[in-house]
PDB file of C-alpha atoms in Angstrom:
ATOM      1  CA  MET A   1       0.342 -83.878  -1.100  1.00 88.00           C
ATOM      2  CA  ILE A   2       0.839 -86.437  -3.840  1.00 95.00           C
ATOM      3  CA  GLN A   3       3.042 -85.067  -6.608  1.00 97.00           C
ATOM      4  CA  ARG A   4       4.342 -88.216  -8.337  1.00 98.00           C
ATOM      5  CA  ILE A   5       2.540 -91.522  -8.860  1.00 98.00           C
ATOM      6  CA  LEU A   6       4.209 -94.643 -10.214  1.00 98.00           C
ATOM      7  CA  THR A   7       2.022 -97.134 -12.000  1.00 97.00           C
ATOM      8  CA  PRO A   8       3.615-100.347 -13.281  1.00 96.00           C
ATOM      9  CA  THR A   9       2.049-101.689 -16.458  1.00 93.00           C
ATOM     10  CA  ASP A  10       2.156-104.820 -18.562  1.00 90.00           C
ATOM     11  CA  ASN A  11      -0.906-103.861 -20.655  1.00 88.00           C
ATOM     12  CA  SER A  12      -3.074-106.411 -18.859  1.00 87.00           C
ATOM     13  CA  GLY A  13      -6.604-105.498 -17.829  1.00 88.00           C
ATOM     14  CA  PRO A  14      -5.649-105.026 -14.165  1.00 88.00           C
ATOM     15  CA  SER A  15      -2.698-102.779 -15.008  1.00 90.00           C
ATOM     16  CA  VAL A  16      -4.825-100.624 -17.317  1.00 93.00           C
ATOM     17  CA  ARG A  17      -7.411-100.295 -14.533  1.00 93.00           C
ATOM     18  CA  ALA A  18      -4.585 -99.253 -12.195  1.00 94.00           C
ATOM     19  CA  ILE A  19      -3.454 -96.562 -14.644  1.00 96.00           C
ATOM     20  CA  GLU A  20      -7.006 -95.249 -14.817  1.00 95.00           C
ATOM     21  CA  GLN A  21      -7.182 -95.172 -11.006  1.00 95.00           C
ATOM     22  CA  ALA A  22      -3.789 -93.476 -10.810  1.00 97.00           C
ATOM     23  CA  THR A  23      -4.966 -90.772 -13.218  1.00 97.00           C
ATOM     24  CA  GLU A  24      -8.024 -90.117 -11.068  1.00 96.00           C
ATOM     25  CA  ILE A  25      -5.783 -89.647  -8.039  1.00 96.00           C
ATOM     26  CA  ALA A  26      -3.357 -87.526 -10.075  1.00 97.00           C
ATOM     27  CA  LYS A  27      -6.111 -85.218 -11.332  1.00 95.00           C
ATOM     28  CA  SER A  28      -7.111 -84.321  -7.796  1.00 93.00           C
ATOM     29  CA  SER A  29      -3.583 -83.250  -6.866  1.00 92.00           C
ATOM     30  CA  ASP A  30      -2.124 -82.282 -10.263  1.00 93.00           C
ATOM     31  CA  ALA A  31       0.421 -85.096  -9.903  1.00 97.00           C
ATOM     32  CA  THR A  32       2.704 -86.532 -12.560  1.00 97.00           C
ATOM     33  CA  ILE A  33       2.114 -90.088 -13.739  1.00 98.00           C
ATOM     34  CA  HIS A  34       5.240 -92.241 -13.973  1.00 98.00           C
ATOM     35  CA  ALA A  35       4.522 -95.409 -15.974  1.00 97.00           C
ATOM     36  CA  LEU A  36       6.932 -98.305 -15.705  1.00 97.00           C
ATOM     37  CA  SER A  37       7.073-101.515 -17.676  1.00 95.00           C
ATOM     38  CA  VAL A  38       9.526-104.230 -16.677  1.00 93.00           C
ATOM     39  CA  ILE A  39      10.816-107.108 -18.756  1.00 88.00           C
ATOM     40  CA  PRO A  40      11.278-109.986 -16.303  1.00 84.00           C
ATOM     41  CA  GLU A  41      14.832-111.183 -15.812  1.00 76.00           C
ATOM     42  CA  MET A  42      13.882-114.720 -16.816  1.00 69.00           C
ATOM     43  CA  THR A  43      13.193-113.578 -20.383  1.00 63.00           C
ATOM     44  CA  ARG A  44      15.900-115.066 -22.552  1.00 63.00           C
ATOM     45  CA  GLY A  45      16.241-115.638 -26.275  1.00 64.00           C
ATOM     46  CA  SER A  46      15.610-113.324 -29.181  1.00 65.00           C
ATOM     47  CA  LYS A  47      11.995-114.435 -29.793  1.00 72.00           C
ATOM     48  CA  ALA A  48      10.986-113.956 -26.147  1.00 74.00           C
ATOM     49  CA  GLN A  49      12.867-110.653 -25.998  1.00 76.00           C
ATOM     50  CA  GLU A  50      11.089-109.396 -29.140  1.00 81.00           C
ATOM     51  CA  GLU A  51       7.704-110.372 -27.709  1.00 84.00           C
ATOM     52  CA  TRP A  52       8.436-108.607 -24.423  1.00 83.00           C
ATOM     53  CA  ASP A  53       9.787-105.518 -26.193  1.00 86.00           C
ATOM     54  CA  GLU A  54       6.535-105.283 -28.149  1.00 89.00           C
ATOM     55  CA  ARG A  55       4.457-105.858 -25.033  1.00 89.00           C
ATOM     56  CA  VAL A  56       6.347-103.129 -23.149  1.00 91.00           C
ATOM     57  CA  THR A  57       5.995-100.694 -26.046  1.00 93.00           C
ATOM     58  CA  ASP A  58       2.234-101.325 -26.197  1.00 94.00           C
ATOM     59  CA  ALA A  59       1.858-101.053 -22.420  1.00 93.00           C
ATOM     60  CA  LEU A  60       3.632 -97.708 -22.252  1.00 96.00           C
ATOM     61  CA  ALA A  61       1.710 -96.389 -25.267  1.00 96.00           C
ATOM     62  CA  LYS A  62      -1.590 -97.232 -23.526  1.00 95.00           C
ATOM     63  CA  ALA A  63      -0.450 -95.543 -20.304  1.00 96.00           C
ATOM     64  CA  ARG A  64       0.665 -92.471 -22.264  1.00 96.00           C
ATOM     65  CA  GLU A  65      -2.699 -92.339 -24.050  1.00 96.00           C
ATOM     66  CA  ILE A  66      -4.632 -92.425 -20.764  1.00 96.00           C
ATOM     67  CA  ALA A  67      -2.448 -89.775 -19.088  1.00 96.00           C
ATOM     68  CA  ASN A  68      -2.563 -87.500 -22.147  1.00 96.00           C
ATOM     69  CA  ARG A  69      -6.327 -87.862 -22.421  1.00 95.00           C
ATOM     70  CA  GLU A  70      -6.576 -86.541 -18.859  1.00 93.00           C
ATOM     71  CA  GLY A  71      -4.077 -83.737 -19.509  1.00 95.00           C
ATOM     72  CA  LEU A  72      -1.570 -85.001 -16.944  1.00 96.00           C
ATOM     73  CA  GLU A  73       2.198 -84.737 -16.948  1.00 96.00           C
ATOM     74  CA  TYR A  74       3.623 -88.092 -17.898  1.00 97.00           C
ATOM     75  CA  GLU A  75       6.963 -89.862 -17.743  1.00 97.00           C
ATOM     76  CA  GLU A  76       7.788 -93.438 -18.629  1.00 97.00           C
ATOM     77  CA  ALA A  77      10.507 -95.985 -18.127  1.00 96.00           C
ATOM     78  CA  ARG A  78      11.310 -99.508 -19.185  1.00 95.00           C
ATOM     79  CA  ARG A  79      13.573-101.798 -17.228  1.00 94.00           C
ATOM     80  CA  ASN A  80      14.836-105.359 -17.165  1.00 90.00           C
ATOM     81  CA  GLY A  81      15.108-107.442 -14.021  1.00 90.00           C
ATOM     82  CA  PRO A  82      13.144-108.821 -11.086  1.00 92.00           C
ATOM     83  CA  VAL A  83       9.829-107.012 -11.486  1.00 91.00           C
ATOM     84  CA  ALA A  84       9.012-106.134  -7.866  1.00 94.00           C
ATOM     85  CA  ARG A  85      12.556-104.950  -7.177  1.00 96.00           C
ATOM     86  CA  GLU A  86      12.571-102.801 -10.327  1.00 96.00           C
ATOM     87  CA  ILE A  87       9.248-101.224  -9.309  1.00 97.00           C
ATOM     88  CA  VAL A  88      10.537-100.293  -5.853  1.00 98.00           C
ATOM     89  CA  ASP A  89      13.893 -99.083  -7.210  1.00 98.00           C
ATOM     90  CA  CYS A  90      12.192 -96.896  -9.819  1.00 97.00           C
ATOM     91  CA  ALA A  91       9.829 -95.461  -7.216  1.00 98.00           C
ATOM     92  CA  GLU A  92      12.714 -94.560  -4.933  1.00 97.00           C
ATOM     93  CA  GLU A  93      14.846 -93.125  -7.750  1.00 97.00           C
ATOM     94  CA  HIS A  94      12.008 -90.862  -8.930  1.00 97.00           C
ATOM     95  CA  ASP A  95      10.955 -89.919  -5.403  1.00 97.00           C
ATOM     96  CA  VAL A  96       7.352 -90.978  -6.024  1.00 98.00           C
ATOM     97  CA  ASP A  97       4.746 -90.500  -3.347  1.00 98.00           C
ATOM     98  CA  LEU A  98       2.478 -93.401  -4.255  1.00 98.00           C
ATOM     99  CA  ILE A  99       2.543 -96.635  -6.260  1.00 98.00           C
ATOM    100  CA  VAL A 100      -0.742 -97.696  -7.864  1.00 97.00           C
ATOM    101  CA  MET A 101      -0.784-101.198  -9.317  1.00 94.00           C
ATOM    102  CA  GLY A 102      -3.259-103.832 -10.395  1.00 90.00           C
ATOM    103  CA  THR A 103      -3.728-107.274  -8.976  1.00 85.00           C
ATOM    104  CA  HIS A 104      -4.499-110.302 -11.089  1.00 71.00           C
ATOM    105  CA  GLY A 105      -6.629-111.976  -8.437  1.00 53.00           C
ATOM    106  CA  ARG A 106      -4.764-115.265  -8.587  1.00 52.00           C
ATOM    107  CA  SER A 107      -5.025-117.602  -5.654  1.00 50.00           C
ATOM    108  CA  GLY A 108      -4.208-121.101  -4.570  1.00 47.00           C
ATOM    109  CA  LEU A 109      -1.491-123.153  -6.187  1.00 44.00           C
ATOM    110  CA  HIS A 110      -0.804-120.707  -9.044  1.00 42.00           C
ATOM    111  CA  ARG A 111      -0.085-117.874  -6.629  1.00 44.00           C
ATOM    112  CA  TYR A 112       2.029-120.150  -4.439  1.00 43.00           C
ATOM    113  CA  LEU A 113       4.135-121.372  -7.365  1.00 36.00           C
ATOM    114  CA  VAL A 114       4.419-118.113  -9.311  1.00 41.00           C
ATOM    115  CA  GLY A 115       4.175-115.628  -6.462  1.00 52.00           C
ATOM    116  CA  SER A 116       2.697-112.192  -6.628  1.00 83.00           C
ATOM    117  CA  VAL A 117       4.575-109.178  -7.919  1.00 88.00           C
ATOM    118  CA  THR A 118       2.073-106.972  -6.133  1.00 88.00           C
ATOM    119  CA  GLN A 119       2.601-108.785  -2.838  1.00 87.00           C
ATOM    120  CA  ARG A 120       6.395-108.597  -3.129  1.00 91.00           C
ATOM    121  CA  THR A 121       6.141-104.893  -3.973  1.00 93.00           C
ATOM    122  CA  ILE A 122       3.952-104.220  -0.931  1.00 91.00           C
ATOM    123  CA  GLU A 123       6.333-106.162   1.319  1.00 91.00           C
ATOM    124  CA  THR A 124       9.485-104.368   0.136  1.00 95.00           C
ATOM    125  CA  SER A 125       8.310-100.842  -0.686  1.00 96.00           C
ATOM    126  CA  PRO A 126       8.890 -97.982   1.745  1.00 97.00           C
ATOM    127  CA  ILE A 127       6.356 -96.064  -0.393  1.00 97.00           C
ATOM    128  CA  PRO A 128       2.598 -96.576   0.024  1.00 97.00           C
ATOM    129  CA  VAL A 129       1.081 -98.998  -2.498  1.00 96.00           C
ATOM    130  CA  VAL A 130      -2.541 -98.823  -3.609  1.00 95.00           C
ATOM    131  CA  THR A 131      -3.828-102.005  -5.230  1.00 91.00           C
ATOM    132  CA  VAL A 132      -6.596-102.105  -7.799  1.00 90.00           C
ATOM    133  CA  PRO A 133      -8.421-105.445  -7.989  1.00 83.00           C
ATOM    134  CA  PRO A 134      -9.441-107.081 -11.261  1.00 78.00           C
ATOM    135  CA  GLU A 135     -12.917-106.482 -12.596  1.00 76.00           C
ATOM    136  CA  GLU A 136     -15.480-108.948 -11.386  1.00 64.00           C
TER     137      GLU A 136
END
């Protein structure tokens, strides 16, 4: 039975869709939603830090709103560091049963150069990961 679901969020469309999917799964098993927002380790400087702090605050507020609307138990965390590693570490620390995360649908050169947080999470997570594709 699924009791705890981690859903990483950056307030992008795909991450909001993932939160909505996670809440649907959580409703069927009365699971707790754990929302996580990570400030990437490459963020340096006060201006960039302020922008990321605001983005994280907004992302967690949106996740909280969705979980509360559905009447689900909700916990949240914010972290700094390599995003995929922080997702997996948080999932292990909170003994989650499932990670639900969005994909941005990038391909080609952009994906090769930037990489995919979702892909790195899938490759390194001992916990099942459900991916939610972007809207068409």
